[in-house]
PDB file of C-alpha atoms and ligand atoms in Angstrom:
ATOM      1  CA  UNK A  25     137.526  51.725  43.158  1.00  0.00           C
ATOM      2  CA  UNK A  26     138.201  53.156  46.584  1.00  0.00           C
ATOM      3  CA  UNK A  27     140.533  55.980  47.526  1.00  0.00           C
ATOM      4  CA  UNK A  28     142.599  56.864  50.604  1.00  0.00           C
ATOM      5  CA  UNK A  29     144.639  59.891  51.510  1.00  0.00           C
ATOM      6  CA  UNK A  30     148.311  58.798  51.576  1.00  0.00           C
ATOM      7  CA  UNK A  31     150.091  62.040  52.426  1.00  0.00           C
ATOM      8  CA  UNK A  32     149.493  65.796  52.365  1.00  0.00           C
ATOM      9  CA  UNK A  33     149.417  65.858  48.568  1.00  0.00           C
ATOM     10  CA  UNK A  34     148.859  62.269  47.550  1.00  0.00           C
ATOM     11  CA  UNK A  35     146.002  59.832  47.170  1.00  0.00           C
ATOM     12  CA  UNK A  36     145.940  56.056  46.825  1.00  0.00           C
ATOM     13  CA  UNK A  37     143.538  54.730  44.205  1.00  0.00           C
ATOM     14  CA  UNK A  38     142.672  51.089  44.844  1.00  0.00           C
ATOM     15  CA  UNK A  39     141.261  49.545  41.691  1.00  0.00           C
ATOM     16  CA  UNK A  40     139.478  46.239  41.212  1.00  0.00           C
ATOM     17  CA  UNK A  41     140.159  45.267  37.626  1.00  0.00           C
ATOM     18  CA  UNK A  42     138.271  42.428  35.950  1.00  0.00           C
ATOM     19  CA  UNK A  43     140.615  40.079  34.166  1.00  0.00           C
ATOM     20  CA  UNK A  44     143.809  41.544  35.662  1.00  0.00           C
ATOM     21  CA  UNK A  45     146.455  38.908  35.038  1.00  0.00           C
ATOM     22  CA  UNK A  46     148.859  39.997  37.745  1.00  0.00           C
ATOM     23  CA  UNK A  47     151.978  42.121  37.886  1.00  0.00           C
ATOM     24  CA  UNK A  48     155.517  42.189  39.195  1.00  0.00           C
ATOM     25  CA  UNK A  49     156.612  44.521  41.985  1.00  0.00           C
ATOM     26  CA  UNK A  50     158.039  47.597  40.254  1.00  0.00           C
ATOM     27  CA  UNK A  51     155.867  47.638  37.131  1.00  0.00           C
ATOM     28  CA  UNK A  52     153.650  50.556  36.142  1.00  0.00           C
ATOM     29  CA  UNK A  53     150.475  51.267  34.191  1.00  0.00           C
ATOM     30  CA  UNK A  54     149.495  53.988  31.760  1.00  0.00           C
ATOM     31  CA  UNK A  55     146.344  55.859  32.739  1.00  0.00           C
ATOM     32  CA  UNK A  56     144.365  57.609  30.024  1.00  0.00           C
ATOM     33  CA  UNK A  57     141.690  60.209  30.694  1.00  0.00           C
ATOM     34  CA  UNK A  58     139.224  61.413  28.098  1.00  0.00           C
ATOM     35  CA  UNK A  59     137.359  64.707  28.506  1.00  0.00           C
ATOM     36  CA  UNK A  60     133.748  65.110  27.282  1.00  0.00           C
ATOM     37  CA  UNK A  61     135.083  66.963  24.208  1.00  0.00           C
ATOM     38  CA  UNK A  62     137.300  63.992  23.345  1.00  0.00           C
ATOM     39  CA  UNK A  63     140.591  65.544  24.548  1.00  0.00           C
ATOM     40  CA  UNK A  64     142.850  62.838  25.964  1.00  0.00           C
ATOM     41  CA  UNK A  65     145.782  62.892  28.370  1.00  0.00           C
ATOM     42  CA  UNK A  66     147.900  59.926  29.405  1.00  0.00           C
ATOM     43  CA  UNK A  67     150.395  59.509  32.274  1.00  0.00           C
ATOM     44  CA  UNK A  68     152.284  56.598  33.788  1.00  0.00           C
ATOM     45  CA  UNK A  69     151.788  55.497  37.411  1.00  0.00           C
ATOM     46  CA  UNK A  70     153.680  52.831  39.295  1.00  0.00           C
ATOM     47  CA  UNK A  71     151.715  50.016  40.830  1.00  0.00           C
ATOM     48  CA  UNK A  72     151.968  50.549  44.587  1.00  0.00           C
ATOM     49  CA  UNK A  73     150.388  47.271  45.687  1.00  0.00           C
ATOM     50  CA  UNK A  74     152.015  43.856  45.883  1.00  0.00           C
ATOM     51  CA  UNK A  75     151.214  41.160  43.327  1.00  0.00           C
ATOM     52  CA  UNK A  76     149.398  39.390  46.200  1.00  0.00           C
ATOM     53  CA  UNK A  77     146.973  42.307  46.690  1.00  0.00           C
ATOM     54  CA  UNK A  78     143.354  41.878  45.520  1.00  0.00           C
ATOM     55  CA  UNK A  79     143.450  45.456  44.196  1.00  0.00           C
ATOM     56  CA  UNK A  80     145.785  47.288  41.838  1.00  0.00           C
ATOM     57  CA  UNK A  81     146.767  50.413  43.756  1.00  0.00           C
ATOM     58  CA  UNK A  82     148.252  53.625  42.393  1.00  0.00           C
ATOM     59  CA  UNK A  83     149.564  56.426  44.591  1.00  0.00           C
ATOM     60  CA  UNK A  84     149.368  59.756  42.832  1.00  0.00           C
ATOM     61  CA  UNK A  85     151.051  62.879  44.153  1.00  0.00           C
ATOM     62  CA  UNK A  86     149.630  66.232  43.124  1.00  0.00           C
ATOM     63  CA  UNK A  87     152.096  68.194  40.966  1.00  0.00           C
ATOM     64  CA  UNK A  88     151.256  71.907  41.251  1.00  0.00           C
ATOM     65  CA  UNK A  89     149.980  73.150  37.867  1.00  0.00           C
ATOM     66  CA  UNK A  90     150.008  69.612  36.517  1.00  0.00           C
ATOM     67  CA  UNK A  91     147.388  68.563  34.007  1.00  0.00           C
ATOM     68  CA  UNK A  92     146.484  65.073  35.204  1.00  0.00           C
ATOM     69  CA  UNK A  93     147.674  64.573  38.795  1.00  0.00           C
ATOM     70  CA  UNK A  94     145.479  67.304  40.419  1.00  0.00           C
ATOM     71  CA  UNK A  95     142.452  65.674  38.796  1.00  0.00           C
ATOM     72  CA  UNK A  96     143.388  62.204  40.050  1.00  0.00           C
ATOM     73  CA  UNK A  97     144.161  63.460  43.575  1.00  0.00           C
ATOM     74  CA  UNK A  98     141.341  65.986  44.076  1.00  0.00           C
ATOM     75  CA  UNK A  99     138.525  65.315  41.650  1.00  0.00           C
ATOM     76  CA  UNK A 100     138.304  61.657  40.687  1.00  0.00           C
ATOM     77  CA  UNK A 101     135.222  60.068  42.255  1.00  0.00           C
ATOM     78  CA  UNK A 102     134.179  56.469  42.822  1.00  0.00           C
ATOM     79  CA  UNK A 103     132.267  55.470  39.687  1.00  0.00           C
ATOM     80  CA  UNK A 104     134.359  57.593  37.310  1.00  0.00           C
ATOM     81  CA  UNK A 105     135.944  55.668  34.479  1.00  0.00           C
ATOM     82  CA  UNK A 106     139.679  55.359  33.957  1.00  0.00           C
ATOM     83  CA  UNK A 107     141.376  53.693  31.027  1.00  0.00           C
ATOM     84  CA  UNK A 108     144.361  51.653  32.082  1.00  0.00           C
ATOM     85  CA  UNK A 109     147.044  49.885  30.058  1.00  0.00           C
ATOM     86  CA  UNK A 110     149.457  47.511  31.694  1.00  0.00           C
ATOM     87  CA  UNK A 111     151.196  46.153  33.562  1.00  0.00           C
ATOM     88  CA  UNK A 112     154.182  47.702  31.765  1.00  0.00           C
ATOM     89  CA  UNK A 113     157.923  47.295  32.238  1.00  0.00           C
ATOM     90  CA  UNK A 114     160.132  44.317  32.825  1.00  0.00           C
ATOM     91  CA  UNK A 115     163.303  46.169  33.784  1.00  0.00           C
ATOM     92  CA  UNK A 116     162.529  48.161  36.929  1.00  0.00           C
ATOM     93  CA  UNK A 117     161.251  45.191  38.905  1.00  0.00           C
ATOM     94  CA  UNK A 118     162.362  43.244  41.933  1.00  0.00           C
ATOM     95  CA  UNK A 119     162.839  39.531  41.360  1.00  0.00           C
ATOM     96  CA  UNK A 120     162.812  37.877  44.796  1.00  0.00           C
ATOM     97  CA  UNK A 121     164.599  34.759  43.544  1.00  0.00           C
ATOM     98  CA  UNK A 122     168.028  36.456  43.712  1.00  0.00           C
ATOM     99  CA  UNK A 123     169.583  36.515  47.185  1.00  0.00           C
ATOM    100  CA  UNK A 124     171.518  39.805  46.883  1.00  0.00           C
ATOM    101  CA  UNK A 125     170.504  42.460  49.385  1.00  0.00           C
ATOM    102  CA  UNK A 126     168.236  45.146  48.035  1.00  0.00           C
ATOM    103  CA  UNK A 127     168.769  48.890  48.341  1.00  0.00           C
ATOM    104  CA  UNK A 128     165.860  51.183  47.491  1.00  0.00           C
ATOM    105  CA  UNK A 129     166.275  54.947  47.111  1.00  0.00           C
ATOM    106  CA  UNK A 130     163.182  57.109  46.594  1.00  0.00           C
ATOM    107  CA  UNK A 131     162.537  60.780  46.028  1.00  0.00           C
ATOM    108  CA  UNK A 132     158.967  61.996  46.704  1.00  0.00           C
ATOM    109  CA  UNK A 133     156.384  59.904  44.865  1.00  0.00           C
ATOM    110  CA  UNK A 134     159.251  57.671  43.718  1.00  0.00           C
ATOM    111  CA  UNK A 135     158.474  55.556  46.774  1.00  0.00           C
ATOM    112  CA  UNK A 136     155.294  54.252  45.079  1.00  0.00           C
ATOM    113  CA  UNK A 137     156.822  51.192  43.349  1.00  0.00           C
ATOM    114  CA  UNK A 138     158.781  50.428  46.519  1.00  0.00           C
ATOM    115  CA  UNK A 139     155.539  50.111  48.497  1.00  0.00           C
ATOM    116  CA  UNK A 140     154.772  47.224  46.125  1.00  0.00           C
ATOM    117  CA  UNK A 141     158.277  45.798  46.521  1.00  0.00           C
ATOM    118  CA  UNK A 142     158.154  45.983  50.332  1.00  0.00           C
ATOM    119  CA  UNK A 143     154.633  44.551  50.569  1.00  0.00           C
ATOM    120  CA  UNK A 144     155.717  41.717  48.246  1.00  0.00           C
ATOM    121  CA  UNK A 145     158.859  41.142  50.324  1.00  0.00           C
ATOM    122  CA  UNK A 146     156.634  40.831  53.409  1.00  0.00           C
ATOM    123  CA  UNK A 147     153.997  38.672  51.706  1.00  0.00           C
ATOM    124  CA  UNK A 148     156.504  36.047  50.587  1.00  0.00           C
ATOM    125  CA  UNK A 149     158.445  36.298  53.883  1.00  0.00           C
ATOM    126  CA  UNK A 150     161.627  36.978  51.941  1.00  0.00           C
ATOM    127  CA  UNK A 151     164.840  36.841  53.931  1.00  0.00           C
ATOM    128  CA  UNK A 152     166.622  39.195  51.503  1.00  0.00           C
ATOM    129  CA  UNK A 153     167.907  42.195  53.518  1.00  0.00           C
ATOM    130  CA  UNK A 154     166.277  45.438  52.350  1.00  0.00           C
ATOM    131  CA  UNK A 155     167.156  49.002  53.030  1.00  0.00           C
ATOM    132  CA  UNK A 156     165.156  52.080  51.985  1.00  0.00           C
ATOM    133  CA  UNK A 157     166.418  55.651  51.844  1.00  0.00           C
ATOM    134  CA  UNK A 158     163.490  57.951  51.200  1.00  0.00           C
ATOM    135  CA  UNK A 159     163.492  61.696  50.649  1.00  0.00           C
ATOM    136  CA  UNK A 160     160.392  63.869  51.160  1.00  0.00           C
ATOM    137  CA  UNK A 161     159.743  67.547  51.702  1.00  0.00           C
ATOM    138  CA  UNK A 162     158.119  67.283  55.139  1.00  0.00           C
ATOM    139  CA  UNK A 163     156.893  64.455  57.342  1.00  0.00           C
ATOM    140  CA  UNK A 164     153.344  65.065  56.060  1.00  0.00           C
ATOM    141  CA  UNK A 165     154.598  64.494  52.526  1.00  0.00           C
ATOM    142  CA  UNK A 166     156.003  61.030  53.218  1.00  0.00           C
ATOM    143  CA  UNK A 167     153.924  58.713  51.062  1.00  0.00           C
ATOM    144  CA  UNK A 168     152.893  55.470  52.711  1.00  0.00           C
ATOM    145  CA  UNK A 169     154.374  56.547  56.076  1.00  0.00           C
ATOM    146  CA  UNK A 170     152.317  54.062  58.077  1.00  0.00           C
ATOM    147  CA  UNK A 171     153.232  51.191  55.796  1.00  0.00           C
ATOM    148  CA  UNK A 172     156.884  52.152  55.954  1.00  0.00           C
ATOM    149  CA  UNK A 173     156.677  52.126  59.744  1.00  0.00           C
ATOM    150  CA  UNK A 174     155.199  48.640  59.581  1.00  0.00           C
ATOM    151  CA  UNK A 175     158.052  47.479  57.349  1.00  0.00           C
ATOM    152  CA  UNK A 176     160.595  49.066  59.689  1.00  0.00           C
ATOM    153  CA  UNK A 177     158.992  47.122  62.561  1.00  0.00           C
ATOM    154  CA  UNK A 178     159.609  43.855  60.722  1.00  0.00           C
ATOM    155  CA  UNK A 179     163.292  44.619  60.147  1.00  0.00           C
ATOM    156  CA  UNK A 180     163.513  46.695  56.966  1.00  0.00           C
ATOM    157  CA  UNK A 181     166.012  49.513  57.503  1.00  0.00           C
ATOM    158  CA  UNK A 182     164.031  52.656  56.654  1.00  0.00           C
ATOM    159  CA  UNK A 183     165.750  56.049  56.646  1.00  0.00           C
ATOM    160  CA  UNK A 184     163.750  59.171  55.872  1.00  0.00           C
ATOM    161  CA  UNK A 185     165.348  62.484  54.917  1.00  0.00           C
ATOM    162  CA  UNK A 186     163.173  65.601  55.190  1.00  0.00           C
ATOM    163  CA  UNK A 187     164.259  68.425  52.917  1.00  0.00           C
ATOM    164  CA  UNK A 188     161.991  71.274  54.041  1.00  0.00           C
ATOM    165  CA  UNK A 189     161.832  71.181  57.779  1.00  0.00           C
ATOM    166  CA  UNK A 190     161.338  68.498  60.379  1.00  0.00           C
ATOM    167  CA  UNK A 191     159.023  68.390  63.406  1.00  0.00           C
ATOM    168  CA  UNK A 192     160.443  68.826  66.915  1.00  0.00           C
ATOM    169  CA  UNK A 193     162.121  65.646  68.121  1.00  0.00           C
ATOM    170  CA  UNK A 194     162.691  64.320  64.575  1.00  0.00           C
ATOM    171  CA  UNK A 195     165.444  61.695  64.696  1.00  0.00           C
ATOM    172  CA  UNK A 196     165.673  61.014  60.971  1.00  0.00           C
ATOM    173  CA  UNK A 197     167.787  62.918  58.467  1.00  0.00           C
ATOM    174  CA  UNK A 198     167.386  66.560  57.518  1.00  0.00           C
ATOM    175  CA  UNK A 199     168.264  68.143  54.194  1.00  0.00           C
ATOM    176  CA  UNK A 200     168.735  66.903  50.680  1.00  0.00           C
ATOM    177  CA  UNK A 201     170.171  63.511  49.868  1.00  0.00           C
ATOM    178  CA  UNK A 202     173.836  64.380  49.263  1.00  0.00           C
ATOM    179  CA  UNK A 203     176.698  62.028  48.336  1.00  0.00           C
ATOM    180  CA  UNK A 204     177.673  61.763  52.025  1.00  0.00           C
ATOM    181  CA  UNK A 205     174.097  60.784  52.933  1.00  0.00           C
ATOM    182  CA  UNK A 206     174.127  58.086  50.279  1.00  0.00           C
ATOM    183  CA  UNK A 207     177.442  56.715  51.536  1.00  0.00           C
ATOM    184  CA  UNK A 208     176.263  56.589  55.160  1.00  0.00           C
ATOM    185  CA  UNK A 209     172.710  55.407  54.696  1.00  0.00           C
ATOM    186  CA  UNK A 210     172.804  52.813  51.932  1.00  0.00           C
ATOM    187  CA  UNK A 211     174.148  49.265  51.800  1.00  0.00           C
ATOM    188  CA  UNK A 212     177.922  49.224  51.260  1.00  0.00           C
ATOM    189  CA  UNK A 213     179.564  48.109  48.024  1.00  0.00           C
ATOM    190  CA  UNK A 214     181.004  44.995  49.715  1.00  0.00           C
ATOM    191  CA  UNK A 215     177.488  43.616  50.199  1.00  0.00           C
ATOM    192  CA  UNK A 216     176.953  43.795  46.425  1.00  0.00           C
ATOM    193  CA  UNK A 217     173.382  45.073  46.691  1.00  0.00           C
ATOM    194  CA  UNK A 218     170.991  45.358  43.814  1.00  0.00           C
ATOM    195  CA  UNK A 219     169.821  48.959  43.795  1.00  0.00           C
ATOM    196  CA  UNK A 220     166.578  50.543  42.601  1.00  0.00           C
ATOM    197  CA  UNK A 221     166.356  54.349  42.459  1.00  0.00           C
ATOM    198  CA  UNK A 222     163.104  56.131  41.660  1.00  0.00           C
ATOM    199  CA  UNK A 223     161.837  59.704  41.644  1.00  0.00           C
ATOM    200  CA  UNK A 224     162.165  63.001  39.788  1.00  0.00           C
ATOM    201  CA  UNK A 225     164.843  62.974  37.070  1.00  0.00           C
ATOM    202  CA  UNK A 226     167.317  65.272  38.813  1.00  0.00           C
ATOM    203  CA  UNK A 227     167.063  63.288  42.069  1.00  0.00           C
ATOM    204  CA  UNK A 228     167.520  59.935  40.365  1.00  0.00           C
ATOM    205  CA  UNK A 229     170.509  61.061  38.324  1.00  0.00           C
ATOM    206  CA  UNK A 230     172.272  62.662  41.294  1.00  0.00           C
ATOM    207  CA  UNK A 231     171.743  59.548  43.428  1.00  0.00           C
ATOM    208  CA  UNK A 232     172.893  57.180  40.672  1.00  0.00           C
ATOM    209  CA  UNK A 233     176.036  59.287  40.122  1.00  0.00           C
ATOM    210  CA  UNK A 234     176.738  59.215  43.873  1.00  0.00           C
ATOM    211  CA  UNK A 235     176.340  55.440  44.015  1.00  0.00           C
ATOM    212  CA  UNK A 236     178.691  54.916  41.060  1.00  0.00           C
ATOM    213  CA  UNK A 237     181.234  57.322  42.606  1.00  0.00           C
ATOM    214  CA  UNK A 238     181.089  55.187  45.750  1.00  0.00           C
ATOM    215  CA  UNK A 239     182.052  52.125  43.699  1.00  0.00           C
ATOM    216  CA  UNK A 240     178.736  50.409  42.975  1.00  0.00           C
ATOM    217  CA  UNK A 241     178.829  48.850  39.489  1.00  0.00           C
ATOM    218  CA  UNK A 242     176.435  50.682  37.134  1.00  0.00           C
ATOM    219  CA  UNK A 243     174.930  47.323  36.166  1.00  0.00           C
ATOM    220  CA  UNK A 244     173.704  46.871  39.752  1.00  0.00           C
ATOM    221  CA  UNK A 245     171.717  50.128  39.634  1.00  0.00           C
ATOM    222  CA  UNK A 246     168.311  50.408  37.980  1.00  0.00           C
ATOM    223  CA  UNK A 247     166.594  53.754  37.764  1.00  0.00           C
ATOM    224  CA  UNK A 248     163.062  54.970  37.043  1.00  0.00           C
ATOM    225  CA  UNK A 249     162.618  58.657  36.194  1.00  0.00           C
ATOM    226  CA  UNK A 250     159.281  60.238  36.987  1.00  0.00           C
ATOM    227  CA  UNK A 251     159.837  63.296  34.775  1.00  0.00           C
TER     228      UNK A 251
HETATM  229  C1  FAD B 309     157.237  55.005  34.772  1.00  0.00           C
HETATM  230  C2  FAD B 309     156.616  56.157  35.547  1.00  0.00           C
HETATM  231  C3  FAD B 309     155.953  55.906  36.729  1.00  0.00           C
HETATM  232  C4  FAD B 309     155.390  56.959  37.447  1.00  0.00           C
HETATM  233  N1  FAD B 309     154.768  56.695  38.633  1.00  0.00           N
HETATM  234  C5  FAD B 309     154.219  57.689  39.350  1.00  0.00           C
HETATM  235  C6  FAD B 309     153.584  57.418  40.604  1.00  0.00           C
HETATM  236  O1  FAD B 309     153.503  56.273  41.055  1.00  0.00           O
HETATM  237  N2  FAD B 309     153.044  58.464  41.288  1.00  0.00           N
HETATM  238  C7  FAD B 309     153.101  59.753  40.808  1.00  0.00           C
HETATM  239  O2  FAD B 309     152.562  60.658  41.469  1.00  0.00           O
HETATM  240  N3  FAD B 309     153.708  60.046  39.633  1.00  0.00           N
HETATM  241  C8  FAD B 309     154.256  59.036  38.896  1.00  0.00           C
HETATM  242  N4  FAD B 309     154.843  59.324  37.690  1.00  0.00           N
HETATM  243  C9  FAD B 309     154.769  60.694  37.162  1.00  0.00           C
HETATM  244  C10 FAD B 309     153.437  60.868  36.398  1.00  0.00           C
HETATM  245  O3  FAD B 309     153.468  60.091  35.202  1.00  0.00           O
HETATM  246  C11 FAD B 309     153.182  62.321  35.969  1.00  0.00           C
HETATM  247  O4  FAD B 309     154.322  62.819  35.320  1.00  0.00           O
HETATM  248  C12 FAD B 309     152.840  63.212  37.158  1.00  0.00           C
HETATM  249  O5  FAD B 309     151.651  62.759  37.797  1.00  0.00           O
HETATM  250  C13 FAD B 309     152.627  64.662  36.678  1.00  0.00           C
HETATM  251  O6  FAD B 309     151.605  64.684  35.715  1.00  0.00           O
HETATM  252  P1  FAD B 309     150.729  66.001  35.500  1.00  0.00           P
HETATM  253  O7  FAD B 309     149.904  65.782  34.281  1.00  0.00           O
HETATM  254  O8  FAD B 309     150.033  66.375  36.767  1.00  0.00           O
HETATM  255  O9  FAD B 309     151.824  67.118  35.248  1.00  0.00           O
HETATM  256  P2  FAD B 309     152.259  67.705  33.808  1.00  0.00           P
HETATM  257  O10 FAD B 309     151.149  68.586  33.311  1.00  0.00           O
HETATM  258  O11 FAD B 309     152.683  66.569  32.940  1.00  0.00           O
HETATM  259  O12 FAD B 309     153.552  68.517  34.220  1.00  0.00           O
HETATM  260  C14 FAD B 309     153.470  69.786  34.874  1.00  0.00           C
HETATM  261  C15 FAD B 309     154.859  70.222  35.298  1.00  0.00           C
HETATM  262  O13 FAD B 309     155.341  69.413  36.374  1.00  0.00           O
HETATM  263  C16 FAD B 309     156.588  68.786  36.043  1.00  0.00           C
HETATM  264  N5  FAD B 309     156.556  67.423  36.615  1.00  0.00           N
HETATM  265  C17 FAD B 309     156.029  66.316  36.065  1.00  0.00           C
HETATM  266  N6  FAD B 309     156.158  65.259  36.898  1.00  0.00           N
HETATM  267  C18 FAD B 309     156.776  65.715  38.005  1.00  0.00           C
HETATM  268  C19 FAD B 309     157.180  65.105  39.224  1.00  0.00           C
HETATM  269  N7  FAD B 309     156.985  63.787  39.474  1.00  0.00           N
HETATM  270  N8  FAD B 309     157.781  65.895  40.152  1.00  0.00           N
HETATM  271  C20 FAD B 309     157.991  67.202  39.918  1.00  0.00           C
HETATM  272  N9  FAD B 309     157.633  67.842  38.779  1.00  0.00           N
HETATM  273  C21 FAD B 309     157.025  67.111  37.835  1.00  0.00           C
HETATM  274  C22 FAD B 309     156.619  68.762  34.525  1.00  0.00           C
HETATM  275  O14 FAD B 309     157.940  68.734  34.051  1.00  0.00           O
HETATM  276  C23 FAD B 309     155.905  70.071  34.185  1.00  0.00           C
HETATM  277  O15 FAD B 309     156.793  71.162  34.276  1.00  0.00           O
HETATM  278  C24 FAD B 309     155.461  58.288  36.958  1.00  0.00           C
HETATM  279  C25 FAD B 309     156.125  58.523  35.746  1.00  0.00           C
HETATM  280  C26 FAD B 309     156.704  57.485  35.056  1.00  0.00           C
HETATM  281  C27 FAD B 309     157.418  57.773  33.755  1.00  0.00           C
END
């Protein structure tokens, strides 16, 4: 295992797993921790690396007062043991064999599975148009910022909305993702995009409602709630 800082409050855990049989972009794993006294806690984490990656990467954002995430972000050390189950989930995945354009909408750590989707899109040189609308508190909180820049450089339309203040000269969006933001900064209904929305429950539900109000068919929208 190796770890990298991904954002102000997030860490990427890159795991080499013997016998890993591969995953699809969008799937997650369950991580179980066991304390010396036998107490166990389990949480789900999206796989943030492409199926082509030699490592299975998770990007964990510290939730203040959380039980598991502060440990994974601040305390986990190389050599510590993690119990992993997965890959899990066949619904919230991107299948590159369909030509429809792809719209991704992420709130906070909800961008994690989309890092896998975008890396996969790049690895297979997919010509499917992709657009990402990503909300974060500040620029320092944007998870995978460098990777997102790289994807923007190769033609992915990346829009970042900062909810709690932007640095001087910021040309992206400011404020929460409102219905008007969704309308202006996502693929239009006429393009019949497939849409993946991921993040905290309230964010995901508000975005999905906005997309349906704009005329996107509910069947085209898949959501993943992070709780
Ligand atoms: C399918 C799936 C995939 C997930 N993938 C990721 C991922 O890739 N990266 C990641 O960081 N997290 C991800 N999560 C969330 C993760 O499972 C944990 O919920 C999160 O790490 C918090 O756990 P905790 O033990 O620190 O907090 P807890 O002790 O469980 O919760 C503490 C408090 O924080 C609230 N809370 C829990 N999660 C969040 C959140 N995301 N945002 C705001 N408040 C929250 C709880 O309601 C509670 O009030 C995913 C969840 C699901 C269901």
